[in-house]
XYZ file of C-alpha atoms in Angstrom:
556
model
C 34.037 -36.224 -67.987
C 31.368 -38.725 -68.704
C 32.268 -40.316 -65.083
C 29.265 -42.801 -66.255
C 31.816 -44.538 -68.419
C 34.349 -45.777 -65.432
C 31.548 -48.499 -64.688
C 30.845 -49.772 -68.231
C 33.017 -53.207 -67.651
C 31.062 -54.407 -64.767
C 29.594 -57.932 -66.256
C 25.573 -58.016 -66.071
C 23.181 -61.043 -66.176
C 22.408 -62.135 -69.267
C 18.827 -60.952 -70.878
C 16.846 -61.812 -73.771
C 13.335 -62.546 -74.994
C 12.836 -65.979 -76.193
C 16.237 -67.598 -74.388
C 19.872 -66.787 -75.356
C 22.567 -69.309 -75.918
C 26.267 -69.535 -76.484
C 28.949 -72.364 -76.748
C 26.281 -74.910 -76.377
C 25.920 -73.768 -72.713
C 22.971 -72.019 -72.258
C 23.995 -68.279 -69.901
C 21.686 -68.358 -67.279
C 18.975 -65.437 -67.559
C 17.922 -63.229 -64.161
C 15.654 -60.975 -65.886
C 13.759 -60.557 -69.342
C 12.132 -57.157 -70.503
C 10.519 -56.280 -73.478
C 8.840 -53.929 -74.712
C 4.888 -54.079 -76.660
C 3.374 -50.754 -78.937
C 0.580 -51.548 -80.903
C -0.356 -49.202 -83.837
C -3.908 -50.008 -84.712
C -3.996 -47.762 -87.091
C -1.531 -49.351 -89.266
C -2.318 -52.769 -87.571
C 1.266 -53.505 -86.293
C 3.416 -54.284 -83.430
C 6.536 -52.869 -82.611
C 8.728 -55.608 -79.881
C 11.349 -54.009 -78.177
C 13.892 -56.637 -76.673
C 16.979 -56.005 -74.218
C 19.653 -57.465 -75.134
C 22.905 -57.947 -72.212
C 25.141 -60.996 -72.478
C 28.253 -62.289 -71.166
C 31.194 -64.103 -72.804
C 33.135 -64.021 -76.209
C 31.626 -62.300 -79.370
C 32.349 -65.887 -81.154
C 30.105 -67.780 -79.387
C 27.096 -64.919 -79.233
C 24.227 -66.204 -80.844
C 20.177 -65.199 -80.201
C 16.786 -66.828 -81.563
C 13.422 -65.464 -81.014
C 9.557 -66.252 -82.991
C 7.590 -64.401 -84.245
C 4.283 -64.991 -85.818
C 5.287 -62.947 -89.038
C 8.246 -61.351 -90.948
C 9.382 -58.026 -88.909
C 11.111 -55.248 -89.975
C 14.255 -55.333 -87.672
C 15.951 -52.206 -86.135
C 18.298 -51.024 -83.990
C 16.610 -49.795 -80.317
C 18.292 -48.120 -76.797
C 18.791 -49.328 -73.633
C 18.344 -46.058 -72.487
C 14.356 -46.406 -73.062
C 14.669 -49.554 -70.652
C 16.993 -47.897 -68.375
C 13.924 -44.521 -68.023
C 11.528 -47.106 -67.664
C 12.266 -49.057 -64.921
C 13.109 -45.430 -63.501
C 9.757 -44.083 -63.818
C 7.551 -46.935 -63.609
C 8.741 -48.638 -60.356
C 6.264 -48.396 -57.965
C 7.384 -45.931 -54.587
C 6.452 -46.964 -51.267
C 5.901 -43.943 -48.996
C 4.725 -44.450 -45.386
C 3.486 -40.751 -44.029
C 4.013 -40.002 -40.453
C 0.275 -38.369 -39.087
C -0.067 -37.200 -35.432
C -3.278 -38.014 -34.056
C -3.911 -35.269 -30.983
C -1.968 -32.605 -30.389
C 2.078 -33.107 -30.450
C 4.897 -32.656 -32.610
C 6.453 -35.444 -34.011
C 10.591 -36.766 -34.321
C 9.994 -40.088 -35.552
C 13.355 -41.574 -35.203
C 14.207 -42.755 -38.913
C 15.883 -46.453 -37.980
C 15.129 -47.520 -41.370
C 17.461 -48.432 -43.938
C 18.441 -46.226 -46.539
C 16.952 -47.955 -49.529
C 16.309 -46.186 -53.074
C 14.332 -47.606 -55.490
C 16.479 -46.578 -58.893
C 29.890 -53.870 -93.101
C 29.395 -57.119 -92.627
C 29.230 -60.164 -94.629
C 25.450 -61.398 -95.033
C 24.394 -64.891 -93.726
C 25.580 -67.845 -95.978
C 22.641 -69.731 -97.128
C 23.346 -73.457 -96.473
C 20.755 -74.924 -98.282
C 17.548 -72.585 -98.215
C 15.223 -75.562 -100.144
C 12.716 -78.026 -99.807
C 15.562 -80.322 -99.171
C 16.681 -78.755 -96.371
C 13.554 -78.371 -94.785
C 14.479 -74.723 -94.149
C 13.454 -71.270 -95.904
C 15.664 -68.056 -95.812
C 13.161 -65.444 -96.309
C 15.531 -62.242 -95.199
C 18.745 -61.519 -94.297
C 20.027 -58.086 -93.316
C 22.273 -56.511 -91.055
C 21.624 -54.308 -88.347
C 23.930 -52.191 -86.968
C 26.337 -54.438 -84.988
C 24.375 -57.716 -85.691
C 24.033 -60.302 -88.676
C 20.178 -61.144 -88.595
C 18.327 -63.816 -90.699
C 14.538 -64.677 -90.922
C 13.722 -67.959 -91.006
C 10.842 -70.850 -91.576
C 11.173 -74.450 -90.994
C 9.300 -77.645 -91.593
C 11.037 -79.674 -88.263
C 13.140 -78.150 -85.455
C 15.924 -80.468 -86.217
C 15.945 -79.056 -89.613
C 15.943 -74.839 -88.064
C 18.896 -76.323 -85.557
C 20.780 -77.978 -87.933
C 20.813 -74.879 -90.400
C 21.658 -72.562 -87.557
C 24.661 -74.718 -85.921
C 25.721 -75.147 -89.870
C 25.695 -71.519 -90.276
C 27.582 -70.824 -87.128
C 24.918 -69.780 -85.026
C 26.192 -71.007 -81.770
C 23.303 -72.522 -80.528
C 22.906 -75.760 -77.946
C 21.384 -79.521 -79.240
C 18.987 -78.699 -76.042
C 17.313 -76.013 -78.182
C 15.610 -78.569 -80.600
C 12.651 -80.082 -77.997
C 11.637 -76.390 -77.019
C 11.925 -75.233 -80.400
C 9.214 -77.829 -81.914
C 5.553 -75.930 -80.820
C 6.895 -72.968 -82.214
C 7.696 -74.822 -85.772
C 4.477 -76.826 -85.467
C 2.254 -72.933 -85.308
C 4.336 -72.025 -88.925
C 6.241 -69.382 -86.876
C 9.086 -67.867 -88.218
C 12.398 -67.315 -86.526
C 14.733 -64.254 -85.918
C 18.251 -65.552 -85.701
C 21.474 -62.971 -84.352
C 24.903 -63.125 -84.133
C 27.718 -60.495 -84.145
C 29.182 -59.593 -87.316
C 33.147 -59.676 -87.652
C 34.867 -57.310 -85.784
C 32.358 -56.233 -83.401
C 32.510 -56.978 -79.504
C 29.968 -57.756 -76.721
C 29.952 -54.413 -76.095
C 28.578 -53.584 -79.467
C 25.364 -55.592 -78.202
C 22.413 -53.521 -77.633
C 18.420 -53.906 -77.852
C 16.367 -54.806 -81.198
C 13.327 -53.415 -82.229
C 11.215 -55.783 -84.640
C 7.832 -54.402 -86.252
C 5.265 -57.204 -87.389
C 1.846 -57.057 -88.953
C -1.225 -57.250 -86.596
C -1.696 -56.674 -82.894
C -1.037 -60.017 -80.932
C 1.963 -59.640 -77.904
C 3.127 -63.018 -76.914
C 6.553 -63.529 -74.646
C 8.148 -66.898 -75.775
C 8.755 -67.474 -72.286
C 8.766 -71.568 -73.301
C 12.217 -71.449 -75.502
C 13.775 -69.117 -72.124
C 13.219 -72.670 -70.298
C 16.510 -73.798 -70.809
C 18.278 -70.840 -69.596
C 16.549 -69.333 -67.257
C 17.286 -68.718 -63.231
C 14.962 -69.856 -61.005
C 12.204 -67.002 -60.100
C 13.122 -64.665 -62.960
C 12.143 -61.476 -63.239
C 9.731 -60.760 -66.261
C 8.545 -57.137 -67.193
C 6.640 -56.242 -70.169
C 5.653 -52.454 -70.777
C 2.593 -52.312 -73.389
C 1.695 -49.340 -74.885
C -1.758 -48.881 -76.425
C -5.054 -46.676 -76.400
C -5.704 -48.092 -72.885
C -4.788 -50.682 -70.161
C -2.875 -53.366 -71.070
C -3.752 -56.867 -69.074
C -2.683 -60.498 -69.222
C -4.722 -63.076 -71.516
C -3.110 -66.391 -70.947
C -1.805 -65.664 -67.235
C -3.546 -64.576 -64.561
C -3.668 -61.264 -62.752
C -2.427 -60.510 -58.729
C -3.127 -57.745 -56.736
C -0.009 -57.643 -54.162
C -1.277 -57.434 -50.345
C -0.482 -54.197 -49.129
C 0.160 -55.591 -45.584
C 3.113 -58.187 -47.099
C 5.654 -54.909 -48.305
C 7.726 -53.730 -46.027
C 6.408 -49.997 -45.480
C 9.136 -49.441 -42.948
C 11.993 -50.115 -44.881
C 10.469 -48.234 -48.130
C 8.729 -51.252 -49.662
C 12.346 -52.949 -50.776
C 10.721 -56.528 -50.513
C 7.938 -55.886 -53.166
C 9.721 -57.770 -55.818
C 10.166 -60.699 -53.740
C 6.169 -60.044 -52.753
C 5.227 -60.190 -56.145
C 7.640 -63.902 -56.509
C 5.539 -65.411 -53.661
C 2.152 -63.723 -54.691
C 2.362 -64.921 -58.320
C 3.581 -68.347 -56.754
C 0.323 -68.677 -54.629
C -1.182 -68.338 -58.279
C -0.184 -70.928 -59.432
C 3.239 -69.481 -60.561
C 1.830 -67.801 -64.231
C 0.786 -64.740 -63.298
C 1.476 -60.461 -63.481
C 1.051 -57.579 -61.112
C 0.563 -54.295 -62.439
C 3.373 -51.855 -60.999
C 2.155 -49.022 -63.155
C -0.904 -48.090 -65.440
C -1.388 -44.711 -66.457
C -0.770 -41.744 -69.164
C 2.311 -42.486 -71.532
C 3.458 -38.350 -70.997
C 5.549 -39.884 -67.986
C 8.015 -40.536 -70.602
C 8.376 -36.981 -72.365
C 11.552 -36.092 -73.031
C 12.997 -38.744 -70.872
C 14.970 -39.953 -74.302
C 15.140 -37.271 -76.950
C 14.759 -33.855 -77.078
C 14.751 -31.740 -81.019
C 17.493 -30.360 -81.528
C 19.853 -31.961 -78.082
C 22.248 -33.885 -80.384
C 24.082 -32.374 -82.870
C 26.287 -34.902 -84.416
C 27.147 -32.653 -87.224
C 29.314 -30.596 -84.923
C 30.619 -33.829 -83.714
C 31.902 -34.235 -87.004
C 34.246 -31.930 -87.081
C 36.580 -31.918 -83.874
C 40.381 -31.732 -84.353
C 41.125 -34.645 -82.401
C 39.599 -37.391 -80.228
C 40.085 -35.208 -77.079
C 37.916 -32.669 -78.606
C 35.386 -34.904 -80.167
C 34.817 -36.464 -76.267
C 34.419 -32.752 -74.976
C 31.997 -32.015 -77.116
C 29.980 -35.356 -76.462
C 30.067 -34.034 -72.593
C 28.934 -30.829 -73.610
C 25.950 -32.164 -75.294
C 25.039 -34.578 -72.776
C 25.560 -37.667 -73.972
C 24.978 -40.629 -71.719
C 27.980 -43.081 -70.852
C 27.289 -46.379 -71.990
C 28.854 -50.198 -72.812
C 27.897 -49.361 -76.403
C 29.555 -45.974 -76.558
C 32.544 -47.153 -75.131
C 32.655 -49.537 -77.972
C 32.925 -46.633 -80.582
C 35.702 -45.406 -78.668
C 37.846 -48.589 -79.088
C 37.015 -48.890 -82.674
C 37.760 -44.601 -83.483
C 40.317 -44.154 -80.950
C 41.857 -46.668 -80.314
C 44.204 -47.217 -76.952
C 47.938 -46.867 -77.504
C 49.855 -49.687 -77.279
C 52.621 -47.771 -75.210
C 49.656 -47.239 -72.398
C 48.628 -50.263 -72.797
C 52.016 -51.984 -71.996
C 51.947 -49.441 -68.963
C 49.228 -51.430 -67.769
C 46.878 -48.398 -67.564
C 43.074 -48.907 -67.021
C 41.088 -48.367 -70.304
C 38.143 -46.820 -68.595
C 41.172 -44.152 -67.075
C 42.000 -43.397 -71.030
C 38.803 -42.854 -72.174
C 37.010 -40.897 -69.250
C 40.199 -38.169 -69.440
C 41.648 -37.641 -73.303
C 43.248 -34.941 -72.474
C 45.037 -36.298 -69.923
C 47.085 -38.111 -72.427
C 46.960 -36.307 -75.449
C 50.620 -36.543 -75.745
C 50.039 -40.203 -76.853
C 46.704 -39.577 -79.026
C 48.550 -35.996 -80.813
C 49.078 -37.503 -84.448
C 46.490 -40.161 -84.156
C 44.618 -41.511 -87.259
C 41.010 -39.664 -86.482
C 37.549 -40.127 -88.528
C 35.886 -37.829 -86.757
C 32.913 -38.159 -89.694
C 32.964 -41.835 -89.373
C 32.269 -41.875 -85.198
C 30.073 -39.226 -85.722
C 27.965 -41.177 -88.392
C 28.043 -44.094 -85.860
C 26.661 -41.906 -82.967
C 24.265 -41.050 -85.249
C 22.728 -44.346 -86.349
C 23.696 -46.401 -82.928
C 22.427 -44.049 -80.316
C 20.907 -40.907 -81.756
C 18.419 -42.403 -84.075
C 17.268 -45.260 -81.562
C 16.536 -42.611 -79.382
C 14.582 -40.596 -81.205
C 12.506 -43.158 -82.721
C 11.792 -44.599 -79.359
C 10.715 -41.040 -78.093
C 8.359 -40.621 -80.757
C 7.101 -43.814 -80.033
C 6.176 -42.701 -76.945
C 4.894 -39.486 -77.701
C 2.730 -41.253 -80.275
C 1.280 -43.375 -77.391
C -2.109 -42.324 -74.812
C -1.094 -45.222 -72.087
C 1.260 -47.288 -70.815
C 1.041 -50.605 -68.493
C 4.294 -51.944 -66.689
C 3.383 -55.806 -65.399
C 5.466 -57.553 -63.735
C 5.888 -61.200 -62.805
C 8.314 -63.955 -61.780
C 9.279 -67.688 -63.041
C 10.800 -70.520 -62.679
C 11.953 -72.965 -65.392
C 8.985 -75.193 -64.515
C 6.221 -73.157 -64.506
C 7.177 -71.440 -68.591
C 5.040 -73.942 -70.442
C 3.102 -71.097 -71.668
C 3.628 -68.409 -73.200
C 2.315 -65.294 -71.941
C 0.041 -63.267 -73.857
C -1.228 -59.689 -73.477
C -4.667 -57.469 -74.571
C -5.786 -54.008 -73.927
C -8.943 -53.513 -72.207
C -10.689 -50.163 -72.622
C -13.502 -51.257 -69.654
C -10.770 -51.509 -66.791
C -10.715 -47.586 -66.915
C -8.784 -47.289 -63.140
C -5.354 -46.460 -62.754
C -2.742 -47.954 -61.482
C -0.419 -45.017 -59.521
C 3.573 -45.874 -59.433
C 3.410 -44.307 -55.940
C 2.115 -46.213 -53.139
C 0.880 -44.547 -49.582
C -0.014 -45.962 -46.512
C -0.106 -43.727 -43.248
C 1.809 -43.743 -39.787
C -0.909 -42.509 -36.848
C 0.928 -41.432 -33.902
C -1.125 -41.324 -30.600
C -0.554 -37.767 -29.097
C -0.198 -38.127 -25.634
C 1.282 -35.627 -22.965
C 4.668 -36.350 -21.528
C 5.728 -39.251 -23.504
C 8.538 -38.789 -26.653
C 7.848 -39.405 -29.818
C 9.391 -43.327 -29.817
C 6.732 -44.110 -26.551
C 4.095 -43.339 -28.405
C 1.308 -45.847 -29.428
C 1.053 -46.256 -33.611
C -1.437 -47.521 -35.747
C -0.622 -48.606 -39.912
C -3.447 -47.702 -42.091
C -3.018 -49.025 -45.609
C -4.474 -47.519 -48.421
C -7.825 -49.781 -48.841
C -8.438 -49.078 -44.863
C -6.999 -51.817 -43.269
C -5.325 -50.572 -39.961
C -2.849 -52.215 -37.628
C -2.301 -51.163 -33.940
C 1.015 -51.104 -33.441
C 3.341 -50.809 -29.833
C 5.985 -47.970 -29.583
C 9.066 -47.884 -31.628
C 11.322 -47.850 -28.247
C 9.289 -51.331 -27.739
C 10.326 -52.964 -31.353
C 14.522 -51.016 -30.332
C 14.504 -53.374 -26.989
C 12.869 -56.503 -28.509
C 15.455 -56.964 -31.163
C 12.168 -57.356 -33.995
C 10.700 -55.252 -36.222
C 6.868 -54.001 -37.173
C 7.520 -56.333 -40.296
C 8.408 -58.879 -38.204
C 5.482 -58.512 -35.799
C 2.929 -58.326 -38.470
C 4.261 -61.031 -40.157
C 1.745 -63.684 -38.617
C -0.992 -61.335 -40.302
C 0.586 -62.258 -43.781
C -1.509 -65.139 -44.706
C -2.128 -63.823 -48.362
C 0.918 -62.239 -50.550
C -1.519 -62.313 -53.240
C -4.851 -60.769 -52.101
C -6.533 -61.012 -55.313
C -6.477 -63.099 -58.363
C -8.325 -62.655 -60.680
C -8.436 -63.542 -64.851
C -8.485 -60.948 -66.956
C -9.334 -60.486 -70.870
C -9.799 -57.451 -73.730
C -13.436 -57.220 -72.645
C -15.215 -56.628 -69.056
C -14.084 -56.380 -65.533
C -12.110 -59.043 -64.323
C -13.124 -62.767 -63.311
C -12.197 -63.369 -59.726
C -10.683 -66.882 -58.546
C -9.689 -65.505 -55.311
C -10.519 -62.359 -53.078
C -8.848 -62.369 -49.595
C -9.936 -59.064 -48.923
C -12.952 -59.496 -46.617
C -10.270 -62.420 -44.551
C -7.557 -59.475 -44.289
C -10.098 -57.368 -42.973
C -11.105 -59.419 -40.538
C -7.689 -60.717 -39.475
C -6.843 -56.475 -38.924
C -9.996 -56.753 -36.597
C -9.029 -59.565 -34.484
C -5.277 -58.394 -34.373
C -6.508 -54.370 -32.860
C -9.131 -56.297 -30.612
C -6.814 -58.583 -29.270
C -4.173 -55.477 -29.400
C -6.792 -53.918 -27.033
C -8.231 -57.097 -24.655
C -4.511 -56.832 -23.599
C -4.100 -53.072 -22.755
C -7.358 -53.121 -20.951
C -5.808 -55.989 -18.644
C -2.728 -54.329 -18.405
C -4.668 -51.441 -17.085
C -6.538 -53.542 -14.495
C -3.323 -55.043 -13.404
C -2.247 -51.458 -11.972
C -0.626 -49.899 -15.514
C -0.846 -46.149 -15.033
C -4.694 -45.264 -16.370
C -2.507 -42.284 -17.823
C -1.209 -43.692 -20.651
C -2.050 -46.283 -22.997
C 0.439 -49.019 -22.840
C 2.411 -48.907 -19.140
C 6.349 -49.954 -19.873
C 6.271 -52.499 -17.599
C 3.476 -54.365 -19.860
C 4.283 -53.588 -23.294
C 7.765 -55.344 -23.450
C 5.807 -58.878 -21.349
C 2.394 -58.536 -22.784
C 3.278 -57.386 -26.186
C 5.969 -60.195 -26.731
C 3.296 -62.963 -25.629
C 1.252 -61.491 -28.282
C 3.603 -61.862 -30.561
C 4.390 -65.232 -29.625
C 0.855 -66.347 -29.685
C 0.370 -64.852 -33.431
C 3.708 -66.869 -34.677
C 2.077 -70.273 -33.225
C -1.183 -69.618 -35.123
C 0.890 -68.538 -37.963
């Protein structure tokens, strides 16, 4: 069974580059991701843009501009779904015995893993309308139209007209992009097609400029949303018109497997001001092959022959076909659910994830088994492959990643390659765990020390000390934390980049004056009568330790 398919009707915050809309109450958005190749070669760009929505198919509606006419296609959410797999940054925090001992470091951590339609009627394309049509087209599951307009009252009143379900809020947002001649790709669902028929659009425009229209997502966006953009080029891949952050090691949570890094890069891009990107990833494009499409692993040909729905489904299984929103959607329109199950009150996803289990009801059924195969083929075969190649057809790839509020989107961010920042950026993160060896004394008693990957290290008491203090070594560094954002810096096609800010040397320091003070205080506990044979005496480290503590969170 395709057990992937039992979870398709969980709802899912609602995505989409340049805002999305419905029933003239704008759907909140929690994340946006898109997708940037540029072909110099043939001087285009290729936007990829996720599409996830909830509510009725009636009151779907989309807008996005663009600085020219694309070509639109369909895309995959499987290429966003790979990566965010492969390109999230890891977070591994290696245990190193310093002397002579074997370690059991005793793993208190939490368990956190870092995973035909009818076309568009034209209501007026003229001068008089102060509107031009200059394509129409549908695409797969959508009813798309192009569009240029003289005013933004004029674009909203065409769309509304033409029952694009868009809000009046739309028009003030709308007006810089009409004022710069944009034009305007406008969606909606075609007739008999569900939300679950929504997936991603791919739109190919002449020249090489990526721009997010992060000022139109205003309206509908959550508070601190989540924006990642995945460029593809001939090298790195930077922002123009934000700035750049470099995350503080010291402010993710190494002992819990770095789960508060998207929250770090919220309050490090806030400390810049609120516009700016971290690079999670920077590196060779291969770390996509075959993550999509392989020659010859679909054969919807044989697809087109089964007997029956049952055997159709088996051999999607067989072939490995991924369980999906969109390819449960094919399954309601081919086969669909019997009434008499229906009126049994069975569970649809409990139909479709076992055929055969009720083949008694589906034995006689009207089957195209041509038709679903032809819509495999253009809805999730071809997407895939042509996303692949796109890949394969690519020498690097950049993940940024930022975070926004409402407030802060009055511009748009823009993005450039830059073939002088030559350094990689690794997905996987190290930092190191010294354990001081020392004779008699478990593993938990031992003294520690956090060494981060630019040098930085932090003396650190036992673990048995952090178990009967009720805190944690995130916790007790925490008064360390004075920068989430240890560089900013601007950043452009040409040269290194232009700092505004370096905290390094101040981090540095502030590591210096933590392990001296971390030592003024075992040297006194030693004086006081500690035991000269071991570093940190039990009877000091839970009083001395916790004053330290204290004093650090009153400076802090």
């Amino acid at each position: 069974m395709i057990a992937v398919l039992s979870t398709l009707l969980m709802p899912s915050d609602a995505l989409a580059c340049g805002g999305f809309f419905c029933n003239r109450d704008p759907v909140n958005q929690a994340s946006e991701d898109i997708v940037f190749k540029v072909d110099k070669q043939t001087n285009t760009t290729t936007m990829h843009v996720q599409i996830a929505y909830q509510g009725s198919a009636e009151e779907f509606a989309w807008i996005v501009p663009v600085g020219a006419v694309p070509e639109l296609r369909l895309s995959t959410d499987t290429m966003f779904e790979e990566l965010k797999r492969r390109t999230a940054p890891t977070f591994n925090l290696e245990a190193i015995a310093v002397g002579d001992c074997e370690l059991h470091p005793y793993n208190y951590y939490y368990d956190y893993a870092f995973s035909p339609t009818p076309p568009v009627a034209d209501s007026g394309s003229s001068a008089e309308s102060g509107v031009a049509v200059i394509a129409e087209k549908t695409v797969g599951p959508f009813e798309t139209v192009v569009l240029q307009a003289q005013t933004a009252t004029a674009l909203l009143d065409w769309l509304q007209a033409n029952q694009f379900d868009l809000p009046d809020e739309l028009n003030s947002v709308l007006k810089p992009y009409v004022a710069s001649d944009s034009y305007f790709v406008a969606l909606r669902l075609g007739k008999n097609n569900d939300v679950g028929s929504l997936q991603p659009l791919a739109m190919t425009y002449p020249g090489t400029a990526m721009s997010v229209p992060i000022r139109l997502t205003a309206i509908a966006a959550n508070d601190d949303m989540r924006m990642q953009a995945y460029l593809l080029g001939d090298s790195r891949a930077v922002p123009e018109s934000y700035l750049h952050v470099v995350v503080n090691d010291l402010v993710v949570d190494w002992f819990n497997f770095g789960f508060n890094y998207p929250a770090a890069i919220t309050a490090a891009a806030d400390e810049a001001g609120g516009q700016a990107f971290a690079t999670d990833f920077s590196g060779d494009a291969a770390i996509m092959d075959e993550s999509l499409f392989r020659e010859d692993q679909f054969d919807t040909g044989t697809l087109a022959y089964a007997a029956d729905p049952a055997s159709f489904f088996d051999q999607l299984e067989s072939q490995g076909f991924r369980g999906s929103s969109l390819l449960l959607e094919l399954f309601r329109t081919f086969v669909p659910m019997p009434q008499e199950l229906v009126d049994q009150g069975l569970d649809e996803t409990n139909f479709y994830n076992c055929l055969r289990c009720y083949e008694e009801y589906i034995v006689g059924m009207p089957f195209d088994a041509p038709a679903f195969a032809q819509a495999i083929e253009e809805r999730i075969v071809q997407p895939l492959a042509e996303a692949q190649a796109m890949f394969d057809d690519t020498k690097h790839l950049t993940r940024l990643t930022s975070s926004v509020s409402p407030v802060e989107m009055t511009v748009d961010p823009t993005f450039v390659f830059n073939r002088d920042m030559t350094q990689n950026v690794s997905r996987e993160r190290e930092a190191e765990l010294e354990y001081y060896c020392e004779d008699g004394l478990e593993t938990s008693e031992l003294q520690r020390r956090l060494v981060l990957a630019d040098g930085r290290a932090y003396r650190l008491p036992p673990q048995s000390w952090f178990w009967e203090n009720n805190t944690t070594e995130y916790e007790y560094l925490s008064g360390l934390m004075d920068d989430f954002a240890l560089i900013v810096e601007e950043t452009s096609a040409e040269g290194q980049p232009n700092p505004i800010y370096n905290g390094s040397k101040r981090a540095f320091d502030a590591a210096n004056a933590h392990n001296a003070g971390f030592d003024d205080l075992l040297n006194a506990a030693a004086c006081g009568g500690c035991s000269s044979t071991g570093p940190l005496s039990a009877s000091f480290g839970v009083a001395g330790l916790a004053g330290l503590v204290l004093l650090r969170r009153l400076r802090s």
